[in-house]
Amino acid sequence: MQIVTFETLPSTQLYLVEQVKCRLVDLPLCVVAEKQSAGVGSRGCAWDSVQEGLTFSFAIALSALARDVPRQSWSVYFGFLFKQSLQTLGQEVWLKWPNDLYKGTCKVGGIMTQIVHENLICGIGLNLQDAHYGALGALDKRPLLEVFLAQVEARLKWQEVIQAYRSEFSAHHRGHYFHHNGIKVFLDQARILEDGGLQIGDRVYYEAR
């Protein structure tokens, strides 16, 4: 996958979405920004710039990805692959359902995905150094990016990903919650379904809003 780096962009995600909508780029493509001036996160929230971080988005045709991934669970899929990539480089992180990266009790990153013209666009932000937000610490960014993109293109099957994620889910999620329609939903009694959904009692959730 080609990697293009910009010194600064308002948002790697918005940039790639516009480029793909207008069919101005060849895919697959990864766009990295050393700094973002108007980064976006999930639920339309702003993703604040930090002192040092890794911010990138990539676009790839759905036909070039694993065929068995449920369309509503791409953030879980790529979030787990990115977590694994960090762990191969010695970083102890975990994926909070559905799209947040944590080190211990501190959020250090996030994942967002959207589909445009049957292409998948995924944006990831990882905090490395900052005085005000949770951060992972010093890290060589290029090897991490290359390891992760290689995993993306390896087309790991959804069943392998979801089984691994389900096996470690309960070890990390006690005491945590997500927001749904402005309400905190606690994860202590949650279980992950085969399609990546989250079941709590008789309710099933597919994304945090």
C-alpha positions as a printed Julia matrix, in Angstrom:
209×3 Matrix{Float64}:
   0.0     0.0    0.0
   1.34    3.42  -0.94
   1.97    5.76   2.01
   1.84    9.54   1.49
   2.9    11.84   4.33
   1.83   15.46   4.79
   3.39   17.89   7.23
  -0.09   19.1    8.16
  -3.7    18.45   7.15
  -7.0    19.52   8.69
  -7.96   15.81   8.89
  -6.57   12.72   7.18
 -10.04   11.15   7.29
 -11.87   14.08   5.7
  -9.1    14.45   3.12
  -9.34   10.81   2.02
 -13.15   10.77   2.05
 -13.22   13.74  -0.31
 -10.52   12.26  -2.56
 -12.36    8.93  -2.79
 -15.76   10.55  -3.34
 -14.34   12.51  -6.26
 -12.33    9.49  -7.49
  -9.1    11.51  -7.45
  -6.74    8.86  -6.02
  -5.68    5.31  -6.8
  -6.32    2.78  -4.08
  -5.13    1.35  -1.79
  -3.63    4.47  -0.24
  -2.57    5.53   3.25
  -2.33    9.22   4.18
  -0.31   10.3    7.23
  -0.29   13.78   8.77
   2.48   14.9   11.11
  -0.05   17.38  12.52
  -3.84   17.71  12.18
  -5.54   21.07  12.65
  -9.14   19.78  12.64
  -9.01   16.05  13.36
 -12.27   14.15  13.74
 -13.11   11.16  15.9
 -16.05    8.84  16.27
 -19.54   10.28  16.83
 -18.4    13.44  15.02
 -16.27   14.56  17.97
 -13.11   16.58  17.49
  -9.82   14.7   17.84
  -7.49   17.19  19.51
  -3.93   17.46  18.31
  -1.31   16.26  20.79
   2.37   17.06  21.22
   3.4    13.87  19.42
   1.17   11.31  17.8
   0.48    9.06  14.85
  -2.51   10.16  12.78
  -3.38    8.44   9.53
  -6.2     7.17   7.35
  -6.18    4.53   4.66
  -8.6     3.68   1.88
  -8.96    0.29   0.26
 -11.59   -1.42  -1.85
 -13.92   -3.67   0.12
 -13.24   -6.36  -2.46
  -9.56   -6.37  -1.39
 -10.41   -7.07   2.25
 -11.55  -10.15   4.15
 -14.99  -11.08   2.79
 -16.52  -12.28   6.07
 -16.3    -9.07   8.14
 -19.76   -7.73   9.11
 -20.18   -4.23   7.68
 -21.06   -2.82  11.1
 -17.91   -4.23  12.72
 -15.04   -2.81  10.68
 -13.9    -0.6   13.58
 -13.62   -3.65  15.84
 -11.75   -5.54  13.11
  -9.17   -2.84  12.36
  -8.95   -1.81  16.01
  -7.97   -5.36  16.94
  -5.41   -5.58  14.13
  -3.86   -2.27  15.22
  -3.77   -3.43  18.84
  -2.0    -6.61  17.73
   0.49   -4.56  15.71
   1.3    -2.47  18.78
   1.73   -5.59  20.88
   4.2    -7.09  18.42
   6.33   -3.99  19.07
   6.17   -4.51  22.83
   3.31   -2.14  23.68
   0.73   -3.31  26.24
  -2.56   -1.96  24.92
  -6.13   -3.25  24.68
  -9.17   -2.48  22.57
 -12.19   -1.08  24.37
 -15.33   -1.94  22.43
 -15.9    -0.79  19.79
 -13.12    1.59  18.76
 -10.92    2.94  21.57
  -7.32    1.98  22.36
  -6.28    1.93  26.01
  -3.07    1.55  27.94
  -4.15    0.49  31.41
  -6.98    2.86  32.34
  -5.98    5.65  29.95
  -7.34    6.12  26.45
  -4.44    6.56  24.04
  -6.1     6.2   20.63
  -9.18    5.63  18.56
 -10.42    4.14  15.31
 -13.17    5.25  12.93
 -14.41    3.7    9.69
 -16.77    4.6    6.89
 -17.65    3.22   3.47
 -17.55    5.4    0.35
 -18.3     3.98  -3.12
 -17.67    0.42  -1.86
 -14.3     1.48  -0.48
 -13.42    1.26   3.19
 -11.83    4.35   4.75
 -10.33    3.87   8.2
  -8.8     6.61  10.34
  -6.61    5.98  13.39
  -5.2     8.41  15.92
  -2.61    7.35  18.5
  -1.31    9.66  21.23
   2.41    9.21  21.87
   3.41   12.25  23.94
   1.15   14.83  25.62
   0.83   16.55  28.99
  -2.98   16.65  29.01
  -4.16   13.38  27.43
  -3.35    9.72  27.89
  -0.32    8.79  25.8
   1.56    5.63  24.89
   5.11    6.95  25.05
   7.96    7.12  22.55
   7.52    4.85  19.53
   9.04    4.48  16.08
   6.0     5.27  13.95
   7.01    3.99  10.53
   7.61    0.33  11.53
   4.27    0.31  13.37
   2.47    1.64  10.32
   4.12   -0.9    8.03
   3.32   -3.83  10.36
  -0.32   -2.75  10.61
  -0.86   -2.17   6.88
   0.68   -5.57   6.16
  -1.91   -7.11   8.49
  -4.68   -5.21   6.7
  -3.57   -6.55   3.34
  -3.16  -10.09   4.74
  -7.0   -10.3    4.87
  -7.16  -12.06   8.22
 -10.53  -13.74   8.56
 -13.16  -12.19  10.8
 -13.66  -15.41  12.76
 -10.01  -15.41  13.81
 -10.25  -11.8   14.95
 -13.54  -12.05  16.81
 -12.6   -15.27  18.59
  -9.35  -13.72  19.82
 -11.14  -10.54  20.89
 -13.88  -12.43  22.71
 -11.3   -14.45  24.64
  -9.7   -11.31  26.12
 -12.77   -9.05  26.38
 -13.79   -9.66  30.0
 -10.25   -9.17  31.32
 -10.31   -5.46  30.46
 -13.86   -4.13  30.36
 -15.02   -4.3   33.98
 -15.78   -0.81  35.31
 -15.75    0.71  31.83
 -18.68    2.13  29.9
 -19.62    3.69  26.58
 -22.17    6.34  25.64
 -25.36    5.42  23.79
 -27.86    8.18  23.06
 -26.22   10.29  25.76
 -26.49    7.57  28.42
 -23.61    5.7   30.05
 -23.84    1.97  29.39
 -21.57   -0.06  31.67
 -19.75   -3.08  30.29
 -19.43   -5.33  33.36
 -22.13   -7.77  32.19
 -21.51   -7.39  28.46
 -20.6   -10.15  26.05
 -19.36   -9.96  22.47
 -21.48  -11.65  19.82
 -20.17  -13.49  16.76
 -20.94  -10.51  14.51
 -19.11   -8.02  16.76
 -22.23   -6.72  18.44
 -22.34   -6.18  22.19
 -25.09   -7.82  24.23
 -26.05   -6.49  27.66
 -29.15   -8.17  29.03
 -31.71   -8.21  26.23
 -30.16   -5.25  24.38
 -27.7    -5.56  21.49
 -25.48   -2.63  20.48
 -23.41   -2.27  17.33
 -21.72    1.06  17.9
 -21.3     3.74  20.52
 -23.22    6.96  19.86
